[in-house]
XYZ file of C-alpha atoms in Angstrom:
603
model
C 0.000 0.000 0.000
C 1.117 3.616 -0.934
C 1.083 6.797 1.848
C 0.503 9.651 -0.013
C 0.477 12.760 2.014
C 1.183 16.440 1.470
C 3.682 18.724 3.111
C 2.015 21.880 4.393
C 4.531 22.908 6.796
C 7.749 22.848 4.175
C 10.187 25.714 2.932
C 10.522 26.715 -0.290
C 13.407 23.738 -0.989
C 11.345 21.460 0.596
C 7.905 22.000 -1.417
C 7.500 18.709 -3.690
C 5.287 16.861 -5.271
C 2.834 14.239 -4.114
C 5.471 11.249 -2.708
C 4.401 7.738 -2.420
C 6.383 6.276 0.338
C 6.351 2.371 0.930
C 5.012 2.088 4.589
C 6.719 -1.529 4.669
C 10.239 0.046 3.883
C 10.050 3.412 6.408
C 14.134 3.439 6.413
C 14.617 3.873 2.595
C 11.929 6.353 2.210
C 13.178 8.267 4.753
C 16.828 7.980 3.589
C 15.283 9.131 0.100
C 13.696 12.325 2.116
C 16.882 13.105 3.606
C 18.896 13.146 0.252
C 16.463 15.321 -1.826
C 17.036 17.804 0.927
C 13.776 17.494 3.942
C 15.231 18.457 7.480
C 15.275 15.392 9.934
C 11.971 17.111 11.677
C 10.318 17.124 8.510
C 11.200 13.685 7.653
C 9.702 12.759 11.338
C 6.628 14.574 11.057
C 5.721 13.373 7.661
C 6.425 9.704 8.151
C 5.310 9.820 11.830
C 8.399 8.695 13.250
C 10.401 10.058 16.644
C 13.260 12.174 15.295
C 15.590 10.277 17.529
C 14.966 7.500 15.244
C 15.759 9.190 11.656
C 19.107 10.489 13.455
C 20.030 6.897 14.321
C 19.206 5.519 10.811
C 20.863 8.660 9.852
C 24.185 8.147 12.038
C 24.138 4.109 11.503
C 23.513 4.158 8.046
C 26.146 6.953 6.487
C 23.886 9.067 4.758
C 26.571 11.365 4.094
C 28.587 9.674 3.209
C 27.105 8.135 0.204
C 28.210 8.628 -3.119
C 25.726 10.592 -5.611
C 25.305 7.237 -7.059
C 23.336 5.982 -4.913
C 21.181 9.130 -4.426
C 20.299 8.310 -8.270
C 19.866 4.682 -7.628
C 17.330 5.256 -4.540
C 15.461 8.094 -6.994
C 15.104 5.744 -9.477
C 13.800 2.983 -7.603
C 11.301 4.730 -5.622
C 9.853 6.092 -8.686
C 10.143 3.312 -10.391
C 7.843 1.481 -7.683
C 5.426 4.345 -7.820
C 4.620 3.631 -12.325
C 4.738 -0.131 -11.413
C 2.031 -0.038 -8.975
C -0.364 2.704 -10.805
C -3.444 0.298 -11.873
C -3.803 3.059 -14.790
C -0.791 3.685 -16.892
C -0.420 6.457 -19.616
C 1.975 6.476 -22.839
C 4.100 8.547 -20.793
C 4.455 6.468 -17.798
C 5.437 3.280 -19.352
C 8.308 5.771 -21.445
C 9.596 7.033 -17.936
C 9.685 3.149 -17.001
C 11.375 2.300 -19.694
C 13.867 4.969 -19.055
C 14.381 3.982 -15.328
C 14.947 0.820 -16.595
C 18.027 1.335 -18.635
C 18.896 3.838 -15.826
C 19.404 1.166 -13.358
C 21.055 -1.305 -15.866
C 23.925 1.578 -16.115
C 24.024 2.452 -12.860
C 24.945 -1.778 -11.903
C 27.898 -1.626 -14.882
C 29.116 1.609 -12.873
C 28.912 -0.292 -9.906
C 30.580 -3.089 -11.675
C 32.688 -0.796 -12.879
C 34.064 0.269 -9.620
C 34.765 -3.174 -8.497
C 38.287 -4.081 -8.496
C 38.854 -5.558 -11.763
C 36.280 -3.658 -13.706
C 37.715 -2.050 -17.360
C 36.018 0.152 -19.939
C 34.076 -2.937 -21.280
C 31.476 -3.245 -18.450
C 30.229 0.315 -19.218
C 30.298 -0.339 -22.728
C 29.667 -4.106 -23.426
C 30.307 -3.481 -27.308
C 33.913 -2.444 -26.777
C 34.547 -6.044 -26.568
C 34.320 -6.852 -30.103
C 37.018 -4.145 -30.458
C 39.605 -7.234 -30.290
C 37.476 -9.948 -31.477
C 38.477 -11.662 -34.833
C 36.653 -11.306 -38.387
C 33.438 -12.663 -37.689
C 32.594 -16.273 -40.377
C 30.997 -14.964 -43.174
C 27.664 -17.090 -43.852
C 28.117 -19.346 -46.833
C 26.568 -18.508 -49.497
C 23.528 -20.908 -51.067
C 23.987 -22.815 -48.499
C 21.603 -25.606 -47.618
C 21.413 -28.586 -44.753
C 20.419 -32.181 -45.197
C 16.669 -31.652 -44.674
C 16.710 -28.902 -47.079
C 18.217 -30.937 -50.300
C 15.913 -33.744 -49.232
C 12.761 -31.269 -49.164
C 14.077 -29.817 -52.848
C 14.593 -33.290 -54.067
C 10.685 -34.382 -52.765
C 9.372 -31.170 -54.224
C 10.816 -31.876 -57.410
C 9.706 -35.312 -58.108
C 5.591 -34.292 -56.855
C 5.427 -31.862 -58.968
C 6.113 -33.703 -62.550
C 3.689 -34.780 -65.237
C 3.911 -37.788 -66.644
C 6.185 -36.835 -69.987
C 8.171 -35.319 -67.154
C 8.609 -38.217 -65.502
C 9.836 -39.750 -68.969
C 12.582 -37.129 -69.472
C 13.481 -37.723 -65.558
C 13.565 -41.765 -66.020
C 16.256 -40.865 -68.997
C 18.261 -38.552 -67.093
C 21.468 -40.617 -67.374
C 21.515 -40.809 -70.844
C 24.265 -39.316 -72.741
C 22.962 -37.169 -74.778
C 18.712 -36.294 -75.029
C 17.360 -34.480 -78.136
C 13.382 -33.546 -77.531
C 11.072 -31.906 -79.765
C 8.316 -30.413 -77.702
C 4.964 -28.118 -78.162
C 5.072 -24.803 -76.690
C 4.339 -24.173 -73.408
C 4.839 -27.828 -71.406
C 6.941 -27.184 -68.885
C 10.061 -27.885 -70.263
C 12.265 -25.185 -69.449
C 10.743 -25.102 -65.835
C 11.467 -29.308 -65.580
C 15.250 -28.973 -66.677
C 15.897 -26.017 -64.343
C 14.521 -27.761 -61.897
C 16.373 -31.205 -62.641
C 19.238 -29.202 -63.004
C 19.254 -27.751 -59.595
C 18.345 -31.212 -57.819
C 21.016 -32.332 -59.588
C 24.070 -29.902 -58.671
C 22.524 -30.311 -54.786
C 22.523 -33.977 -55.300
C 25.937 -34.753 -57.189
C 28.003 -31.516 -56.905
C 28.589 -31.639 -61.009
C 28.667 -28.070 -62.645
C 25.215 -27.155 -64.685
C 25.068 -25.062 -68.300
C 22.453 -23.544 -69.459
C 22.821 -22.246 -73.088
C 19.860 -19.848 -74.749
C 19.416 -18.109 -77.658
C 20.282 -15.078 -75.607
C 21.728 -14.775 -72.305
C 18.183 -13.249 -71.218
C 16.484 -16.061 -72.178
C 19.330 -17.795 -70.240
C 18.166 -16.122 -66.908
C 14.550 -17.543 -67.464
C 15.956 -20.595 -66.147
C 17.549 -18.769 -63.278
C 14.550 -17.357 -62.594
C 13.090 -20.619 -61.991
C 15.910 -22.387 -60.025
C 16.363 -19.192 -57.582
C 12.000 -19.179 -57.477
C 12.044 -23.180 -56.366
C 14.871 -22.987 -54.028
C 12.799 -20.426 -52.239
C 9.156 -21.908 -52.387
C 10.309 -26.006 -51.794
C 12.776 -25.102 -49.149
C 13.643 -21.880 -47.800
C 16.534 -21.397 -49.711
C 17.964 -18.183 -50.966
C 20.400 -18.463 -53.944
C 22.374 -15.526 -55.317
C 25.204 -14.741 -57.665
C 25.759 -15.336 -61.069
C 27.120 -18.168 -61.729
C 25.517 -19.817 -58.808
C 27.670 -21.507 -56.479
C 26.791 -24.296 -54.416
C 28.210 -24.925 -51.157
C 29.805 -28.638 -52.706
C 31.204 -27.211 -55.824
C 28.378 -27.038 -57.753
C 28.505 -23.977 -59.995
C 25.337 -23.218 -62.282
C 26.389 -20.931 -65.605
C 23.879 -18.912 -67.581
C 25.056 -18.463 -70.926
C 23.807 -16.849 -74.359
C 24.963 -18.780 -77.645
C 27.820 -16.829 -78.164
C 30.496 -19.485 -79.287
C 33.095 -17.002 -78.019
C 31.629 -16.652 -74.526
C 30.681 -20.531 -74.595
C 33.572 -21.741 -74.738
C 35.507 -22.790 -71.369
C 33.090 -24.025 -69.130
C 32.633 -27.943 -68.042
C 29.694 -29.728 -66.579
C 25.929 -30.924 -67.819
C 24.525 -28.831 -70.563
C 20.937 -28.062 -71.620
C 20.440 -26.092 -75.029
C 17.093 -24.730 -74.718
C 15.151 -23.829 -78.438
C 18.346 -24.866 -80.738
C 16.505 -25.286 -83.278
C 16.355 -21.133 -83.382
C 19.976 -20.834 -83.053
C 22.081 -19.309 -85.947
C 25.463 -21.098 -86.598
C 24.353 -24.549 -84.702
C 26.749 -27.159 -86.005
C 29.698 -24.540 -84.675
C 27.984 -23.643 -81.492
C 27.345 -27.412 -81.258
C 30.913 -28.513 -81.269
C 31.267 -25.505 -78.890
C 28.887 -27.022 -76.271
C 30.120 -30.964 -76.968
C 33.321 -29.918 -75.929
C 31.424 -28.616 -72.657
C 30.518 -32.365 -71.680
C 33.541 -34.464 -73.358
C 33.893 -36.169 -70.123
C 32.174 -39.199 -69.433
C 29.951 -38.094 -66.144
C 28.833 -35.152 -67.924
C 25.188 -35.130 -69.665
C 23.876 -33.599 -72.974
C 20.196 -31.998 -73.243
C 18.929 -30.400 -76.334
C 15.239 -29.305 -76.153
C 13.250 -27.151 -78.570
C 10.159 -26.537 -80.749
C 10.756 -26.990 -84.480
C 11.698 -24.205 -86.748
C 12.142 -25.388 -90.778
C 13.696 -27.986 -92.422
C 16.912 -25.512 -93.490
C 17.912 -25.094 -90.380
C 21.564 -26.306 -89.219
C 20.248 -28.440 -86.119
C 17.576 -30.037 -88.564
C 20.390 -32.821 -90.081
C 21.426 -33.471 -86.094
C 17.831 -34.440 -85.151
C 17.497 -36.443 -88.273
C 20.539 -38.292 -87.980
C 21.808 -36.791 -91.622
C 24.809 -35.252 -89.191
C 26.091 -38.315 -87.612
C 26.042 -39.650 -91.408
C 28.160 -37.348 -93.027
C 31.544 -38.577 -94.232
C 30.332 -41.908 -92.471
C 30.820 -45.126 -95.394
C 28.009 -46.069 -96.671
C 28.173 -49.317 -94.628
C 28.204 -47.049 -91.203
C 25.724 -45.066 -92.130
C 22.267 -45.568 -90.131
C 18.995 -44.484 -90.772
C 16.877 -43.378 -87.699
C 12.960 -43.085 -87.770
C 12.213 -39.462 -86.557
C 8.392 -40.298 -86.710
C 6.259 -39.083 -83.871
C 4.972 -42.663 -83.598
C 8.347 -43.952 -83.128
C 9.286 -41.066 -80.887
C 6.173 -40.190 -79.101
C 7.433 -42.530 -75.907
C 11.312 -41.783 -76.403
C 13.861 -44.000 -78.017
C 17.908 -44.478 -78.368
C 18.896 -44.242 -82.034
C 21.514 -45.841 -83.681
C 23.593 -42.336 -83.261
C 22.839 -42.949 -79.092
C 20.940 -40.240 -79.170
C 17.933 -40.391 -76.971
C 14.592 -38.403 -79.090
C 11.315 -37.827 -77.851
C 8.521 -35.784 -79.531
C 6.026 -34.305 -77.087
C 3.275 -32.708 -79.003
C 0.553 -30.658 -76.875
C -1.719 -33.816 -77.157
C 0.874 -35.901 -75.455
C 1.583 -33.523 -72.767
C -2.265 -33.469 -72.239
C -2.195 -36.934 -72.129
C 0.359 -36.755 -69.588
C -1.428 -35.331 -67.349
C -0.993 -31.777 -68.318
C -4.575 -30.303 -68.011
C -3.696 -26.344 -68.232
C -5.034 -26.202 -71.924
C -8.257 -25.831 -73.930
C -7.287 -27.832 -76.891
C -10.221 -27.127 -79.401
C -10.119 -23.444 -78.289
C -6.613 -23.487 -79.603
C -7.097 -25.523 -82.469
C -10.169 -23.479 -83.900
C -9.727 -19.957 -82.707
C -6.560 -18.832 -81.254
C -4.076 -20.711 -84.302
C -4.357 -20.854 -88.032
C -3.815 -24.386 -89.074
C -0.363 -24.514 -89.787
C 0.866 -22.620 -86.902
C -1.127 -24.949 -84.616
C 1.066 -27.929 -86.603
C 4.277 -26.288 -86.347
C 3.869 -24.807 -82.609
C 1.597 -27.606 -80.668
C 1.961 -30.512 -82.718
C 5.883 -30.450 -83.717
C 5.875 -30.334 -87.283
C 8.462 -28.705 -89.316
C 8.180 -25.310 -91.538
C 8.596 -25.770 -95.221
C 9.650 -22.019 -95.304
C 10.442 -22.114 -98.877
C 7.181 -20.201 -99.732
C 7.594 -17.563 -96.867
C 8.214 -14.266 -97.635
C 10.568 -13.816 -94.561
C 12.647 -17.255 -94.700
C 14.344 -18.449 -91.324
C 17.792 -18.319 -92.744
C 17.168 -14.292 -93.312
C 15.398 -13.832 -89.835
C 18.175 -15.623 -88.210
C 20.731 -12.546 -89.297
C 17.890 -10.722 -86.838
C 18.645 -12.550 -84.139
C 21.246 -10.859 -81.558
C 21.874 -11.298 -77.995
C 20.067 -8.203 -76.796
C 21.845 -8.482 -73.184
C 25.732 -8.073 -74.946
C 25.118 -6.340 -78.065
C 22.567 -3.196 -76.808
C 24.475 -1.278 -73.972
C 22.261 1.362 -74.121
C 18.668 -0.317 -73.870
C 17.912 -1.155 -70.002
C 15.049 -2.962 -69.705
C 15.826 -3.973 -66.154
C 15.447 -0.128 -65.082
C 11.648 0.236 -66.145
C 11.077 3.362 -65.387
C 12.777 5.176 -68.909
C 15.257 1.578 -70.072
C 16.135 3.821 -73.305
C 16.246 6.824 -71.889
C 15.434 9.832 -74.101
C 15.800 8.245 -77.500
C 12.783 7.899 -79.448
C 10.674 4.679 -80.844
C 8.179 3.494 -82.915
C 4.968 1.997 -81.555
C 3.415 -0.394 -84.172
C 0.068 -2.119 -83.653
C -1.936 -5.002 -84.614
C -5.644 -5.103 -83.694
C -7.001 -8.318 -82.360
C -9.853 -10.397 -84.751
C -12.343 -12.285 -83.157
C -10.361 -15.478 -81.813
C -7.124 -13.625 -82.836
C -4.633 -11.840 -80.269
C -3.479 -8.271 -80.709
C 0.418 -7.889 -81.206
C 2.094 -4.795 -80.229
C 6.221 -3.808 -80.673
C 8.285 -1.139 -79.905
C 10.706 -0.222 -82.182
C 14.368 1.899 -81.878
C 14.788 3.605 -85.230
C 18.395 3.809 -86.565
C 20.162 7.010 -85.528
C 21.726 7.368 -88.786
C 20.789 6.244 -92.544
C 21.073 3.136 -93.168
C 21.230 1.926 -89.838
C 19.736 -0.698 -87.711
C 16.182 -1.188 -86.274
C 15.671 -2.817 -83.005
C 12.645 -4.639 -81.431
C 12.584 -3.333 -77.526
C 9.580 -4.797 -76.684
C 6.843 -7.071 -78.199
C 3.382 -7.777 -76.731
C 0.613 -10.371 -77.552
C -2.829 -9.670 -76.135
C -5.668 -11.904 -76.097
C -8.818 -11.339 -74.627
C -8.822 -7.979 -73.376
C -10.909 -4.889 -74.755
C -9.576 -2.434 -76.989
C -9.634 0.289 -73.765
C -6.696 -2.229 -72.014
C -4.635 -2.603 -75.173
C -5.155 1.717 -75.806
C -3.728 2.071 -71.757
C -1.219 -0.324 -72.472
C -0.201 1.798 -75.308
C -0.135 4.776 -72.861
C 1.872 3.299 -70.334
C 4.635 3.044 -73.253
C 4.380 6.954 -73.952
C 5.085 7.746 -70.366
C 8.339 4.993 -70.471
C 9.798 6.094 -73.573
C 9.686 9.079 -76.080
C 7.518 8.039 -78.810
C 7.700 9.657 -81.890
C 5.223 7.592 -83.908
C 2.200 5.192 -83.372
C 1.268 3.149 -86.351
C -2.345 1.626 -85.736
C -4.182 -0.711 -88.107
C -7.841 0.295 -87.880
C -9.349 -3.298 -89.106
C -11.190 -4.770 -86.071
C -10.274 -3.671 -82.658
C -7.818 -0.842 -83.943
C -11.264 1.039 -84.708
C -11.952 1.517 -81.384
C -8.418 1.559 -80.280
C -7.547 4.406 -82.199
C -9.882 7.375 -80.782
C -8.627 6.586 -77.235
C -4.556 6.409 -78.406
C -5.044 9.859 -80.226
C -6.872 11.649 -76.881
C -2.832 11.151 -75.517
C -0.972 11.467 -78.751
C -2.358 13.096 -81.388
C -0.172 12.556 -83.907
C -0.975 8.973 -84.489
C -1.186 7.625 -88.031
C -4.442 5.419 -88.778
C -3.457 2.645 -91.697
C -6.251 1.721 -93.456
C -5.444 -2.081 -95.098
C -5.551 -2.435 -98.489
C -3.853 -4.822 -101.363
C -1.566 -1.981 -101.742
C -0.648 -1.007 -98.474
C 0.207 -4.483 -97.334
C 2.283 -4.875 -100.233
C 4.404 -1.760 -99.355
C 4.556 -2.917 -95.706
C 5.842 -6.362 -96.664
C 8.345 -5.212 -99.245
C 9.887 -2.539 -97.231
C 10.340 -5.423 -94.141
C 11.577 -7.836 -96.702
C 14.153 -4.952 -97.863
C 15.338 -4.103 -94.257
C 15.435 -7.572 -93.351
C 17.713 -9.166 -96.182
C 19.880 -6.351 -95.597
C 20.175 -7.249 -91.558
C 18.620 -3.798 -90.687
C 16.616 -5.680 -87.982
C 17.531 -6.563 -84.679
C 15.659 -8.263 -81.617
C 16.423 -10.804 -79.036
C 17.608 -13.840 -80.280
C 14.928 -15.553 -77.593
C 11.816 -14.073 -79.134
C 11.254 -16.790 -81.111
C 7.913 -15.981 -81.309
C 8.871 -13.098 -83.605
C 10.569 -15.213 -86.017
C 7.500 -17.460 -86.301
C 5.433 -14.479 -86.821
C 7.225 -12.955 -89.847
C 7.814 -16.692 -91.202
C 4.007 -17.680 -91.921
C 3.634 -14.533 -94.330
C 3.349 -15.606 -97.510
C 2.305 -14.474 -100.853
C -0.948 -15.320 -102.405
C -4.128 -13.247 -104.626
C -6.801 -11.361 -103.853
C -10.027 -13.852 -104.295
C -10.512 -11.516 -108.052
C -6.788 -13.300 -109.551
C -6.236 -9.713 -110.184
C -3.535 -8.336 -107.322
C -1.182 -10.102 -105.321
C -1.250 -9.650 -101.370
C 0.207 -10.958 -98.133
C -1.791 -13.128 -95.926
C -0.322 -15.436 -92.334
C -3.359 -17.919 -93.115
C -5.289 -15.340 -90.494
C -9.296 -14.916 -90.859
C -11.734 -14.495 -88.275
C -11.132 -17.241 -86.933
C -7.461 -18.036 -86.611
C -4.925 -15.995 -86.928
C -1.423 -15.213 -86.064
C 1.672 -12.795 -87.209
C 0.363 -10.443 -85.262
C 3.859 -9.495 -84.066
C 5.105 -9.397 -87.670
C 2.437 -7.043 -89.207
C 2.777 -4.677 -85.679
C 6.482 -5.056 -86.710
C 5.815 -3.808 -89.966
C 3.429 -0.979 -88.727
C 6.477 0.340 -87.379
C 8.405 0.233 -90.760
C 6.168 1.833 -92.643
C 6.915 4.821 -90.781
C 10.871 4.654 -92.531
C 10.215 6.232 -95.938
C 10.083 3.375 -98.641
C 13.604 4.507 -100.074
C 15.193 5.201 -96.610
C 16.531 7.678 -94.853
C 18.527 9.909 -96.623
C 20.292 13.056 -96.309
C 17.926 14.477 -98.762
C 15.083 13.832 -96.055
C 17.052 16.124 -93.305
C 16.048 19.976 -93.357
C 18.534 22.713 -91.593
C 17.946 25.920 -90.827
C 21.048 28.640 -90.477
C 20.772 31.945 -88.441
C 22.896 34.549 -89.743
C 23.272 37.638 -87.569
């Protein structure tokens, strides 16, 4: 219980506030009195006490003797007993007790302090580390036994059943697979890749068409370390705590070259210069232990990789006698098999992988509204172009087809905010049909005649309204400076076009016609087959785009036009004819000198 009384008979000096005094501890209280300055009598009258009996506690007890450290430690208590015992306590009180708190904590390392023995370090603990050694840097990547076992689980509950296939033939040598778009693949091997390296310590290589597309598996090794196991991985390569390092590499055969371990090539069949990058890469895994993955969807029948899938390769400058002939069928292939080359093929159309388990597709909706025919065939179903009757043949596109992440230092796409900074671009778009997807590109114009276009960013939209693809569109104009906006007004660019010119007025409306399509097409065909085109080597979709235009008539036999086998109902090259919407804005004989005006001021 708490006295609280007032002091009406005080001077000046002795006029405080309301004090609670203990009753059980009479001594301290009154020792308290006595050192904030109360005359004996006072302390006797207020605490109802003789006098004689403060002047013994006085005498016994040394009151003035003590050191002002205790006057601060009896202060601090007292009051600190006072906020403890208040039923009610404000902000402000449980502050102050806070602050007595740490005031009695320094006041015992004083008092430690003045023991004998006592240094610098029991007022300030921290000086301590003053001598200590370097503290053990945390390894990086690191993981523990339950860890690697939790990855490894993850991994193996998470597969399909043409997974499963591809895991089965892990060990083989070397595994060639032909796949539909959008399976899984590239989000399997990362993932085997990583189990892998955690499992056996052997070095991992992943080779892209471009080192961005590279870091897409990175992406998913660093996103599954996290989400099956806690594991944070950093760096680039990644190193693993046994050894393990995991390289992400464009196909540069320069940069290539030097590295050891399992490889996976990831859409070779897009490449440009296979059979060199190829020897490149075999030299990676030239050791027994190591492995060999090549994975892709199919491109044409002139491409470099197309005699290594058929077996043509392993042929050449073989005898007659040696030669073998390997059944590249999708019946043959559709479960895996070893060919006579030891080279393990599978073909997993989007059919199979549905078969497999893979249930994340509407197959007729595909099929009848979202593909023409023969992109369905090429892109789901693993068939080969016969690009001899495309306008835009691979071999031409493939001069396109740079590593965006070396060869463009001055394009940051990582930045987002302004990645090209003031520089202007091109905006080219291509409405949506019904069933068809809207394509959208932005396009760097040369800086000086003759020079070099380059894709920055493409865009495929499918079912969204024409007032999402016209903000999209806005969102560029506030991330770059766009000059031009070249919108085809068939279809959705009708009502696309009204909202794009409330923000920028100057954009151009192209109305289609035999003749304007021609003029688009030749002046992309002329820039292309003189490599005036650039974009990243892993937007293959780009390459497919401008690939399934092709010549044909008008239904009268009476003008020739360009046509990607699109109609209402199917469609694609969406990216190409944005592409070219972009293209058209070049004059049809280039930019000249002659197209330049100057002005002089004389004074």
């Amino acid at each position: 219980m708490l006295t609280i009384e007032k002091i009406s008979e005080q001077t000046p000096d002795e006029k405080i506030a309301e004090l609670a005094v203990p009753e059980s501890e009479p001594r301290r209280a009154a020792r308290a009195l006595y050192w904030k300055g109360w005359r004996i009598s006072s302390i006797a009258r207020h605490l109802g006490l003789k006098r004689s009996t403060i002047n013994s506690w006085k005498a016994r007890d040394e009151w003035d003797k003590a050191q002002a450290i205790e006057h601060v430690e009896a202060s601090a208590e007292l009051r600190l007993v006072k906020l403890i015992e208040k039923e009610v306590k404000s902000g402000s009180d449980y502050k102050e007790i806070d602050l007595l708190a740490r005031t009695i904590v320094q006041m015992a390392r004083v008092r430690r302090y003045e023991q004998p023995g006592g240094n610098e370090v029991d007022l300030n603990p921290k000086l301590a580390n003053r001598n200590a050694g370097p503290k053990k840097k945390p390894t990086r990547n690191d993981f523990s036994e339950e860890q690697k076992i939790q990855l490894l689980d993850a991994f193996q509950d998470s597969l399909f059943d043409y997974q499963k296939v591809w895991y089965r033939n892990g060990d083989q040598r070397t595994r060639a697979i032909l796949k539909s778009r959008q399976i899984g693949a590239t989000w399997y091997f990362a993932r085997e890749a990583l189990a892998d390296a955690m499992a056996t310590g052997r070095n991992q290589i992943f080779l892209s068409a471009s080192k961005s597309q590279a870091h897409v598996f990175k992406q998913y090794i660093v996103q599954f370390a996290r989400e099956a196991a806690g594991i944070e991985l950093t760096g680039d390569p990644i190193v693993l705590p046994n050894g393990a390092h995991l390289y992400f590499l464009g196909t540069n055969a320069r940069t290539a070259q030097g590295y050891h371990g399992n490889f996976y090539f990831d859409e070779f069949f897009w490449t440009q210069n296979f059979q060199e990058l190829n020897k490149v890469a075999s030299g990676m895994a030239i050791h027994k232990k190591w492995r060999k993955t090549y994975f892709s969807t199919p491109s044409s029948t002139t491409h470099q990789a197309y005699p290594f899938w058929t077996g043509e390769l392993f042929n050449k400058r073989r005898a007659k006698a040696d030669q073998v002939n390997i059944d590249v069928s999708h019946g043959r292939l559709s479960s895996g098999f070893t060919g006579e080359d030891k080279i393990w093929r599978q073909i997993v159309t989007i059919l199979d992988a549905e078969r497999g388990g893979c249930n994340l597709f509407d197959i007729d909706e595909l099929r009848n509204f979202e593909y023409s025919p023969d992109q369905f065939d090429n892109l789901l179903m693993c068939n080969f172009i016969d690009d001899s009757a495309s306008v835009f043949p691979l071999a031409e596109l493939q001069r396109c087809m740079v590593d965006s992440w070396v060869e463009w230092d001055d394009y940051k796409p990582l930045l987002g905010l302004r990645p090209f900074g003031n520089r202007p671009v091109w905006i080219g778009y291509d409405p949506a049909l019904n069933g068809d997807s809207a394509g959208c590109v932005v396009l760097a114009p040369p800086m000086t005649a003759g020079g070099k276009f380059r894709i920055l960013e493409r865009h495929q939209w499918r079912g969204q309204s024409f007032e999402d693809h016209a903000d999209a569109i806005r969102q560029m104009t506030q991330r770059y400076n766009v000059e031009y906006i070249g919108i085809d007004t068939t279809g959705m660019g009708i009502g696309v076009l009204p909202i794009v010119r409330g923000f920028f007025p100057a954009v151009t409306a192209l109305n289609y016609s035999p003749e304007v399509k021609t003029r688009m097409v030749l002046k992309a065909k002329n820039i292309i087959s003189k490599g005036r085109l650039e974009f990243d080597a892993g937007w293959t979709d780009i390459a497919q785009s401008f690939m399934a235009i092709h010549k044909t008539l008008t239904p009268s036999g009476r003008h020739v036009t360009y046509v990607a086998g699109r109609s209402d109902e199917t469609g694609h090259a969406d990216l190409a004819w944005a592409c070219m919407h972009a293209l058209d804005h070049e004059p049809f004989e280039g930019t000249t000198d002659n197209h330049h005006s100057f002005m002089e001021i004389y004074s």
